[in-house]
Structure formats: structure tokens, C-alpha cells
PDB file of C-alpha atoms in Angstrom:
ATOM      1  CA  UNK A  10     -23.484  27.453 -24.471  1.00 47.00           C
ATOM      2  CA  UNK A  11     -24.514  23.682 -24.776  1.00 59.00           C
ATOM      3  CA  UNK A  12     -21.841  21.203 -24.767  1.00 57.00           C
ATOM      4  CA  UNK A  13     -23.177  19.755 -28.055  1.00 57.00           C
ATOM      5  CA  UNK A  14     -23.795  23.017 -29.717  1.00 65.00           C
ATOM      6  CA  UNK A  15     -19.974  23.905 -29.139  1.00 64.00           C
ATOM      7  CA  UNK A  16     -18.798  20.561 -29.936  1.00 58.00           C
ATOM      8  CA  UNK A  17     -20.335  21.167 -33.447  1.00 65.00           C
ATOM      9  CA  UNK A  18     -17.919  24.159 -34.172  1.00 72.00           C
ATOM     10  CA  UNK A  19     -14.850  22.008 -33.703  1.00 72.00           C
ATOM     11  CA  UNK A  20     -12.984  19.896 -36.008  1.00 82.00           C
ATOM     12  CA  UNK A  21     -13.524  16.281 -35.795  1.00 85.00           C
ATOM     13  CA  UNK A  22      -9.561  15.343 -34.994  1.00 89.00           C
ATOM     14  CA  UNK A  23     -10.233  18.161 -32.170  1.00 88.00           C
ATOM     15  CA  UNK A  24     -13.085  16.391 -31.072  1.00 87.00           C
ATOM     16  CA  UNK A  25     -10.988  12.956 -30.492  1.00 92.00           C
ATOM     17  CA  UNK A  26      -8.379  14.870 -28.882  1.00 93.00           C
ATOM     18  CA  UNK A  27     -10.816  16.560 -26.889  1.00 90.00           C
ATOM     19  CA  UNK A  28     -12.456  13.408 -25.942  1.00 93.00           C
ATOM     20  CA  UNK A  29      -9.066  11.593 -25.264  1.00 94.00           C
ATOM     21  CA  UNK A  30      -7.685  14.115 -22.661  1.00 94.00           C
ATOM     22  CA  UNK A  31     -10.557  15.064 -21.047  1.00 92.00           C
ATOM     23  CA  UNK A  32     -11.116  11.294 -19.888  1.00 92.00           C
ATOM     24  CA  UNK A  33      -8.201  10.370 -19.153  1.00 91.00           C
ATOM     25  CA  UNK A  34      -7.107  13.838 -17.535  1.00 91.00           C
ATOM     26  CA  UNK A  35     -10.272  12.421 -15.065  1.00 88.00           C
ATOM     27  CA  UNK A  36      -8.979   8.472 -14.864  1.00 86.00           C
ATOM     28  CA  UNK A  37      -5.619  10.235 -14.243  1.00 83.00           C
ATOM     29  CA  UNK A  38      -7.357  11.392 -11.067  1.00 76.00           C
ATOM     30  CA  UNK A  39      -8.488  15.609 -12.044  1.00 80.00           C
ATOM     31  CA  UNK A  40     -12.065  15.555 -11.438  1.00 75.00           C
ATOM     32  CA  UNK A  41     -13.348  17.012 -15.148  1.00 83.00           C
ATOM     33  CA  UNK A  42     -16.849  16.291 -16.557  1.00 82.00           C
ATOM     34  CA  UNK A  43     -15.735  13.141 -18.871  1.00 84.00           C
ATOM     35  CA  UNK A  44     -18.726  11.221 -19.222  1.00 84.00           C
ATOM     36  CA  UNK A  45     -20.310  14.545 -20.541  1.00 84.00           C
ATOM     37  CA  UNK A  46     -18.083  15.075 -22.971  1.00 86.00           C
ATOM     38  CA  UNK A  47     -18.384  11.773 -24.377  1.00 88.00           C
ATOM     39  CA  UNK A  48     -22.148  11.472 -24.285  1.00 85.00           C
ATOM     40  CA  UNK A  49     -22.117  15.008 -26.071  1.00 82.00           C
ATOM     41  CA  UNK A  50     -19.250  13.765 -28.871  1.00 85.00           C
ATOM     42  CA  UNK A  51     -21.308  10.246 -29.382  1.00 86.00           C
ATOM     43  CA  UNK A  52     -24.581  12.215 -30.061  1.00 81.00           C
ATOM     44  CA  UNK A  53     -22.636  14.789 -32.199  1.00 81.00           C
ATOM     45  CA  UNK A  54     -21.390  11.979 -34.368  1.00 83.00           C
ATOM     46  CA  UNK A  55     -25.036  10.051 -34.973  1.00 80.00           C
ATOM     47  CA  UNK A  56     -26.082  13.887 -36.530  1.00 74.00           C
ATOM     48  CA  UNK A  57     -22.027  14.425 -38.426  1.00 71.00           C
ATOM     49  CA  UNK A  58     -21.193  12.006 -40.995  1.00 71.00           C
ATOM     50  CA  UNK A  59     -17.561  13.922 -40.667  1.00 81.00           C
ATOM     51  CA  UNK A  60     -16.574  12.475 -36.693  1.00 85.00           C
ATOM     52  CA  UNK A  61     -16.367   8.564 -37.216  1.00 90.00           C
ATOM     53  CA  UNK A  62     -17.854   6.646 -33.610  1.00 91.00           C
ATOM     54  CA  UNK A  63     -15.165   4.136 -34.003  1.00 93.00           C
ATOM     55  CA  UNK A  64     -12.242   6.355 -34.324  1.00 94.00           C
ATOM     56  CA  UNK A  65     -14.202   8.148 -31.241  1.00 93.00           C
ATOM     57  CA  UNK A  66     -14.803   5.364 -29.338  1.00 92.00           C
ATOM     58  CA  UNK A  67     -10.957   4.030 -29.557  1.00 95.00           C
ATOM     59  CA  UNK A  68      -9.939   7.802 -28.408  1.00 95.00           C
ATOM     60  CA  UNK A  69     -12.223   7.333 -25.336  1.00 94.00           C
ATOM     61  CA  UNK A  70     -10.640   4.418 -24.452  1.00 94.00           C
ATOM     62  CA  UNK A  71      -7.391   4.915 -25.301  1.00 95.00           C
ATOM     63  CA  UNK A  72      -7.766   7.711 -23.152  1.00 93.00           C
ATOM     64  CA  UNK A  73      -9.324   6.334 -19.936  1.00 92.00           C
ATOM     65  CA  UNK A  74      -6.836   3.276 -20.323  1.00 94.00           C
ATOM     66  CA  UNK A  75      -3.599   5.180 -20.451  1.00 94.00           C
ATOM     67  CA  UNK A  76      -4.910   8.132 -17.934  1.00 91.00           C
ATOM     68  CA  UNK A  77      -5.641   5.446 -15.673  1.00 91.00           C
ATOM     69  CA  UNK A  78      -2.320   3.768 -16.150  1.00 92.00           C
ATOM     70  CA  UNK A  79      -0.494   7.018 -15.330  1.00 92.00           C
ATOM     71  CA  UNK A  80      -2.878   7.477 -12.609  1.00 88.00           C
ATOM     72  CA  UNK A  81      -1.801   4.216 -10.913  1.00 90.00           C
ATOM     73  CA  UNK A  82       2.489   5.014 -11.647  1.00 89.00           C
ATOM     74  CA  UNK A  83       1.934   8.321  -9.656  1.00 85.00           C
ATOM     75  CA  UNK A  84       0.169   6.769  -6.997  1.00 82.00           C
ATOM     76  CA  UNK A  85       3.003   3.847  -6.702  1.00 84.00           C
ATOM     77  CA  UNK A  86       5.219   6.264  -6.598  1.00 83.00           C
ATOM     78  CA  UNK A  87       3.790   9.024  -4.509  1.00 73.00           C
ATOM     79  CA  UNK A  88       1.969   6.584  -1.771  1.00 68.00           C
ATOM     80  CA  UNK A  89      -0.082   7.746   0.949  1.00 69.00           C
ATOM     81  CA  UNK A  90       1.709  11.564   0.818  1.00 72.00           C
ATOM     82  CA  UNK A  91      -0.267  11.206  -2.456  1.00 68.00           C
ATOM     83  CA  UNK A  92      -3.358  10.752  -0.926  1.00 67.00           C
ATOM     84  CA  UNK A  93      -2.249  13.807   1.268  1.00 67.00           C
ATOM     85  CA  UNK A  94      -1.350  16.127  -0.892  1.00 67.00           C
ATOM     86  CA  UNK A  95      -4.519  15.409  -3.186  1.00 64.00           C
ATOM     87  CA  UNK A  96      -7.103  16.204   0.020  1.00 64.00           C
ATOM     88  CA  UNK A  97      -5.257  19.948   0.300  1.00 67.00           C
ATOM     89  CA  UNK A  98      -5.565  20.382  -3.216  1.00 64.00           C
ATOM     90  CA  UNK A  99      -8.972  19.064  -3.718  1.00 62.00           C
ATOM     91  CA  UNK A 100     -10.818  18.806  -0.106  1.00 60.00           C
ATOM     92  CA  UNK A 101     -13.993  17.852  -1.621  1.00 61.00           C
ATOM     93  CA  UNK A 102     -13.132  14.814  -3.784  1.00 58.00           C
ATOM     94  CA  UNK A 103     -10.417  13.803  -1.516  1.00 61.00           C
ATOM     95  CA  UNK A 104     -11.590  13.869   1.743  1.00 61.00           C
ATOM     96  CA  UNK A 105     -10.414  11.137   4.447  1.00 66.00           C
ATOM     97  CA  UNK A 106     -13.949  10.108   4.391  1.00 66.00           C
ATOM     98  CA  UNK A 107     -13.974   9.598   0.427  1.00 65.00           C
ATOM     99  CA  UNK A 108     -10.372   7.877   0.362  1.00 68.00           C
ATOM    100  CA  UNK A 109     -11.468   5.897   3.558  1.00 69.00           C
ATOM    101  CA  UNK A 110     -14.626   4.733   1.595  1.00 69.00           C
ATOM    102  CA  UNK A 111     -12.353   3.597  -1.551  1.00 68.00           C
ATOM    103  CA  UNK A 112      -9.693   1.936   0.582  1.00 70.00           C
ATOM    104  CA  UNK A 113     -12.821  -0.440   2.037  1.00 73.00           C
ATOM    105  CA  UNK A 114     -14.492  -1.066  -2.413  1.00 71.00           C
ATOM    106  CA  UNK A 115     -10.821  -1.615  -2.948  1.00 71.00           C
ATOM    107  CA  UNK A 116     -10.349  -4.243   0.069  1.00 72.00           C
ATOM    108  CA  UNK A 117     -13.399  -5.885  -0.017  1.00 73.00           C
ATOM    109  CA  UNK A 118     -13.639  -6.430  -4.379  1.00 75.00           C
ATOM    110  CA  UNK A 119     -10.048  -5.940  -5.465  1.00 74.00           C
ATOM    111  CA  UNK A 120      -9.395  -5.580  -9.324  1.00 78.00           C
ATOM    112  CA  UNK A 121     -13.584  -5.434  -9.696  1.00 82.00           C
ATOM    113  CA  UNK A 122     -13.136  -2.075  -8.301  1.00 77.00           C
ATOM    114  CA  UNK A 123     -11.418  -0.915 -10.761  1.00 83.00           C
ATOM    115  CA  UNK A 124     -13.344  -2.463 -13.090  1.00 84.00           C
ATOM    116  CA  UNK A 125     -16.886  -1.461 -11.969  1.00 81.00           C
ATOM    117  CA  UNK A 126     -15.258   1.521 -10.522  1.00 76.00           C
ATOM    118  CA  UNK A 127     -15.134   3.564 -14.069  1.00 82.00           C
ATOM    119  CA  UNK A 128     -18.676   3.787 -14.080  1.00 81.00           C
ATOM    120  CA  UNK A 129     -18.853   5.535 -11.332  1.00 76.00           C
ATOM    121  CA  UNK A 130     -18.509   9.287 -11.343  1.00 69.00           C
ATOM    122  CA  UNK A 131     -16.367   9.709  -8.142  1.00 69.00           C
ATOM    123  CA  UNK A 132     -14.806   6.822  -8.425  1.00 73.00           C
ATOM    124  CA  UNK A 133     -13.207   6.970 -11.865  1.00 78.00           C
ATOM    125  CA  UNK A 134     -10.921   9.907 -10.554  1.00 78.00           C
ATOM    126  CA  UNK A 135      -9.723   7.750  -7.866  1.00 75.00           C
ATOM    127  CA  UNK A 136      -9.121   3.770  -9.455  1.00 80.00           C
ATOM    128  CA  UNK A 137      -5.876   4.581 -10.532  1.00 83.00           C
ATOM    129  CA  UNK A 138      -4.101   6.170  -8.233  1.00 82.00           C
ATOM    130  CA  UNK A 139      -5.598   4.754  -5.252  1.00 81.00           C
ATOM    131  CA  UNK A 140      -4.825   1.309  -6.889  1.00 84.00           C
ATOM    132  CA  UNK A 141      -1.241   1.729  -7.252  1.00 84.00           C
ATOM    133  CA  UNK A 142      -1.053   3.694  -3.130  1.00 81.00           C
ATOM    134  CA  UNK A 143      -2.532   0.182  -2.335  1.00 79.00           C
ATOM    135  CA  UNK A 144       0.129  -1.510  -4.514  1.00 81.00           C
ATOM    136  CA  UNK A 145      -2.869  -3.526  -6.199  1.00 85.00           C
ATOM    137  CA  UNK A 146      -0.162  -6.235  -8.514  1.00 86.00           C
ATOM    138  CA  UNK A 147      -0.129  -4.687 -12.222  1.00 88.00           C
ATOM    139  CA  UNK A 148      -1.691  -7.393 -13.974  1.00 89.00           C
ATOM    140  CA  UNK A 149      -4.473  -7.184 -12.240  1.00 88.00           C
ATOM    141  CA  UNK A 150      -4.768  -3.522 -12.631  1.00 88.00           C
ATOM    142  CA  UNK A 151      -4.084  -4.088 -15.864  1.00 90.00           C
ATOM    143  CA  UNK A 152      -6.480  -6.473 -17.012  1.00 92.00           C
ATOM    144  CA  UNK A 153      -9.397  -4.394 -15.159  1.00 90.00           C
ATOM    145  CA  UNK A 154      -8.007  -1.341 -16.336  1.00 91.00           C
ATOM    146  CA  UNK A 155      -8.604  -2.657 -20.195  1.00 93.00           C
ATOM    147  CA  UNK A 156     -11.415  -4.262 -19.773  1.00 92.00           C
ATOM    148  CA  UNK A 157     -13.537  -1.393 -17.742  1.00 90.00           C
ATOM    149  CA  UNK A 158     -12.376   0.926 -20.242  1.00 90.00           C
ATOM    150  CA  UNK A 159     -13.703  -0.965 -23.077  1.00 93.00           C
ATOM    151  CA  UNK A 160     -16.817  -1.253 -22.065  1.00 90.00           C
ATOM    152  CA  UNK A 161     -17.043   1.993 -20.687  1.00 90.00           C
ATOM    153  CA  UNK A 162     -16.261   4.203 -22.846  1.00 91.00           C
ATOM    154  CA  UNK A 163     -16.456   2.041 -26.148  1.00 90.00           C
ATOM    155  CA  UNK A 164     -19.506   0.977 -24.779  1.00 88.00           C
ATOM    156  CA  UNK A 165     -20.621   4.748 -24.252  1.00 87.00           C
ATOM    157  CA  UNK A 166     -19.777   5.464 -27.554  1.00 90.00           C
ATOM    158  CA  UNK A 167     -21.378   2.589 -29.086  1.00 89.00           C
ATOM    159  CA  UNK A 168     -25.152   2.834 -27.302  1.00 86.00           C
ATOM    160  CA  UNK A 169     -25.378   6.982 -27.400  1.00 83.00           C
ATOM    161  CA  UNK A 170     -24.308   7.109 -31.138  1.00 85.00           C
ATOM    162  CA  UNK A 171     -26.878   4.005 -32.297  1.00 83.00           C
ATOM    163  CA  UNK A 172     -29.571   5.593 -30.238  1.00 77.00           C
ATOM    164  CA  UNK A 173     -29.202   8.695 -31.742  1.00 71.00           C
ATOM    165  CA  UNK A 174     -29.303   7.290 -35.261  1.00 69.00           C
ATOM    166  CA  UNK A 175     -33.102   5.390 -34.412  1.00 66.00           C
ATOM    167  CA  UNK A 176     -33.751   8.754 -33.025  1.00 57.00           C
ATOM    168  CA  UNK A 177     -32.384  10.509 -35.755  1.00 56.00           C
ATOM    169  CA  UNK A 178     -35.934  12.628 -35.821  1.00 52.00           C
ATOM    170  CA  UNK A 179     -36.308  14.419 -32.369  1.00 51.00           C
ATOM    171  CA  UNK A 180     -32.114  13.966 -31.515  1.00 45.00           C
ATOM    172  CA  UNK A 181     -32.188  17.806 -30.429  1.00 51.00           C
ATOM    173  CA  UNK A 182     -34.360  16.606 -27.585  1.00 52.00           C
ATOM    174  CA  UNK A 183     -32.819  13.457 -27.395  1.00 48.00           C
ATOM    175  CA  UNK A 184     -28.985  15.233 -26.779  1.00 51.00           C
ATOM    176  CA  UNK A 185     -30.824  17.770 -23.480  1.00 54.00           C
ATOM    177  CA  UNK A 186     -32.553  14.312 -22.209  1.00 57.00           C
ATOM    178  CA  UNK A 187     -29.132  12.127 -22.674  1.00 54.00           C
ATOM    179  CA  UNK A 188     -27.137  15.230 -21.157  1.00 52.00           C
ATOM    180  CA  UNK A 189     -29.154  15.707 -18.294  1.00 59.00           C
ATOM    181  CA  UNK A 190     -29.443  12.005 -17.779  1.00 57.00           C
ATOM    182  CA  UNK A 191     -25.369  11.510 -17.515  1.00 51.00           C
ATOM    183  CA  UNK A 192     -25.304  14.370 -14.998  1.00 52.00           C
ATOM    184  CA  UNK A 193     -28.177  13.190 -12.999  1.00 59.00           C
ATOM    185  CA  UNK A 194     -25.896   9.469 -12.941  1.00 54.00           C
ATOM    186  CA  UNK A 195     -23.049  11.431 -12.261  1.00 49.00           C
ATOM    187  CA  UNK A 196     -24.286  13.601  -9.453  1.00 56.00           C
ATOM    188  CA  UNK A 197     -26.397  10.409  -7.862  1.00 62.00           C
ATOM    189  CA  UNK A 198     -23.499   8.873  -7.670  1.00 52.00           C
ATOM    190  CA  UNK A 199     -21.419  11.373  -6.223  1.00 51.00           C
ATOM    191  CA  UNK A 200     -23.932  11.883  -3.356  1.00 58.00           C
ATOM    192  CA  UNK A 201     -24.245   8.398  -2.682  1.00 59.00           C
ATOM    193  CA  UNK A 202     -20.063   8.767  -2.021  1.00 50.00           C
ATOM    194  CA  UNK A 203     -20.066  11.801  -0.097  1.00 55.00           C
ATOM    195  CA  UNK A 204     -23.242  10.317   2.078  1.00 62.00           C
ATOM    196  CA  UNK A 205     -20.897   7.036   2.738  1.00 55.00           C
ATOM    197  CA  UNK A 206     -17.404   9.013   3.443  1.00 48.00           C
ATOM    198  CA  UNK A 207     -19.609  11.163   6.020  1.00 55.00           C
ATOM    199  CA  UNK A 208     -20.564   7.914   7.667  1.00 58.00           C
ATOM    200  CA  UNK A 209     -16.710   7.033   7.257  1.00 48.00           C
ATOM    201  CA  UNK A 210     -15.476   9.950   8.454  1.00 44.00           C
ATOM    202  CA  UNK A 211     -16.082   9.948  12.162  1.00 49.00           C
ATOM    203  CA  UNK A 212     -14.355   6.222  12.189  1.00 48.00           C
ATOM    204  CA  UNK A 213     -11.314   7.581  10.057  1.00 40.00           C
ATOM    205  CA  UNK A 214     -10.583  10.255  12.784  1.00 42.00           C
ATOM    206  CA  UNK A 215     -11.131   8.084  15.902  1.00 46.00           C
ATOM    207  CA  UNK A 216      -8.315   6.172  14.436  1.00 46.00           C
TER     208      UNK A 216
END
């Protein structure tokens, strides 16, 4: 079934929550289809006078903001057997290649990788807790932690639901074409990453 089409069976406070955990469940560092979800829930709320974008937008980044806050405690705390531990569990978004190819963003741009990092696909799952393995100082994290998920996902929020109101007459297309768009972002992205941590690879096991 269409994202959208089941969103529109749920209650609007399920919809938030929804929203909420989802993306920060990904800043936290699981790999789930966030920006999806809140591409789906802005364009459901331009058509529903019943969600509210503001109390959707503040979800979203209440969510990304605290997931990636936990995200960067666990990896403070767990280190490098964090990083470990995450490439058994999750080989293909943890890779030494892909960690090797955030340790060098996180070197070479600091807190703008966290920052710019959230609108990348790959790269959201990994800000926080590769942030705090690199003991990044907190108030740096901090203040690109806030800031990247304002304008992330209040920004999201804000552009998808306006769109969708000047669009009001062919939204139905609009919500496949905005769908598919995120996923092609997401999965351009995400190639672009895994093209990179093969190049890193090689390097990563010679040391």
C-alpha cells in the first residue's frame, strides 16, 4: 500500500508519533526510511485540515534532535567496539569502507558534518554516533545537532506541506512525484557512499 494512502487511516497524534520515532530511531543510527515518512506526513497534512504542519514539523525535529543526541551518548560510551559491533549487525551500512569514509567528512569539516550530514541519507544514521566515537566536544555537536535538525526536518515539513497547498489540484500526482523524488535523493546518495567506501576500502585494510 502507498505510504500516504496508509498514513491517511491513522490518527493525527499517531502520525506525530510516527513521525517522531521513525526519525530519530534513524539519527539514533537504525537505518529506517525517515525522510519518506516525513515527505508522506507533510503532503498528508496540505490535503487534512485535522494533522497541524507545525505540531508535525516540531515532532520531526524533536525527533531527529534527541535521536541524534542519544545516538552520540552511545557512541561516547561504546567507542570504536561500537563501530564493531554495528558492521556485524548491519554489514551494509557499516562497512569499514563506509565508517572509513565518515571518519575522513568528520576530519576534514568537523561540526559541518553533522550539520550538512542530516541531509544525507547514509549519513544521517551515522552523525551521531560516529560523532561522539570521535569524541567531537558537545557543544559543538550540539549546536550542529539543533541547527541541522531545524532546517531539516522543519524545513521538510515546511516546503512539502506549502507546495502541496499551491498544488492543492493534482496533489495525488504531486505525493507519487515527491515520493519517488525523496527516494531517488536518498538512494543517489547512498550510492555515491557506497562508491566512495569501495574506493576506501582497499586503504582501510592495507592499514
Amino acid at each position: 500500500m502507498h505510504v500516504q494512502e496508509w498514513l491517511e487511516t491513522v490518527p493525527a497524534v499517531a502520525v506525530y508519533a510516527l513521525v517522531g520515532v521513525v526519525i530519530g530511531l534513524e539519527s539514533l543510527g537504525i537505518p529506517l526510511p525517515g525522510e519518506i515518512i516525513l515527505v508522506s506526513s507533510a503532503l498528508l497534512a496540505s490535503q487534512h485540515g485535522d494533522i497541524d504542519p507545525v505540531v508535525l514539523g516540531a515532532c520531526a525535529t524533536a525527533g531527529a534532535i534527541i535521536g541524534d543526541s542519544i545516538g552520540y551518548a552511545i557512541g561516547r560510551k561504546g567507542g570504536r567496539p561500537l563501530l564493531a559491533w554495528l558492521g556485524k549487525k548491519f554489514p551494509r551500512h557499516f562497512s569499514e569502507g563506509h565508517i572509513a569514509t565518515a571518519e575522513r567528512s568528520f576530519e576534514k569539516w568537523g561540526m559541518w558534518a553533522v550539520f550538512f550530514g542530516r541531509f544525507v541519507a547514509l549519513l544521517r544514521i551515522f552523525a551521531g554516533p560516529l560523532a561522539g566515537v570521535l569524541r567531537m566536544p558537545y557543544w559543538k555537536f550540539a549546536i550542529a545537532n539543533v541547527l541541522g535538525g531545524i532546517l531539516w526536518a522543519g524545513g521538510t515539513t515546511a516546503v512539502i506541506y506549502y507546495v502541496g497547498i499551491v498544488a492543492e489540484s493534482w496533489l495525488k500526482r504531486f505525493s507519487w512525484l515527491g515520493l519517488v523524488a525523496a527516494v531517488l535523493v536518498g538512494v543517489t546518495s547512498m550510492l555515491v557512499l557506497k562508491r566512495k567506501a569501495k574506493k576506501a576500502a582497499p586503504a582501510v585494510a592495507a592499514e
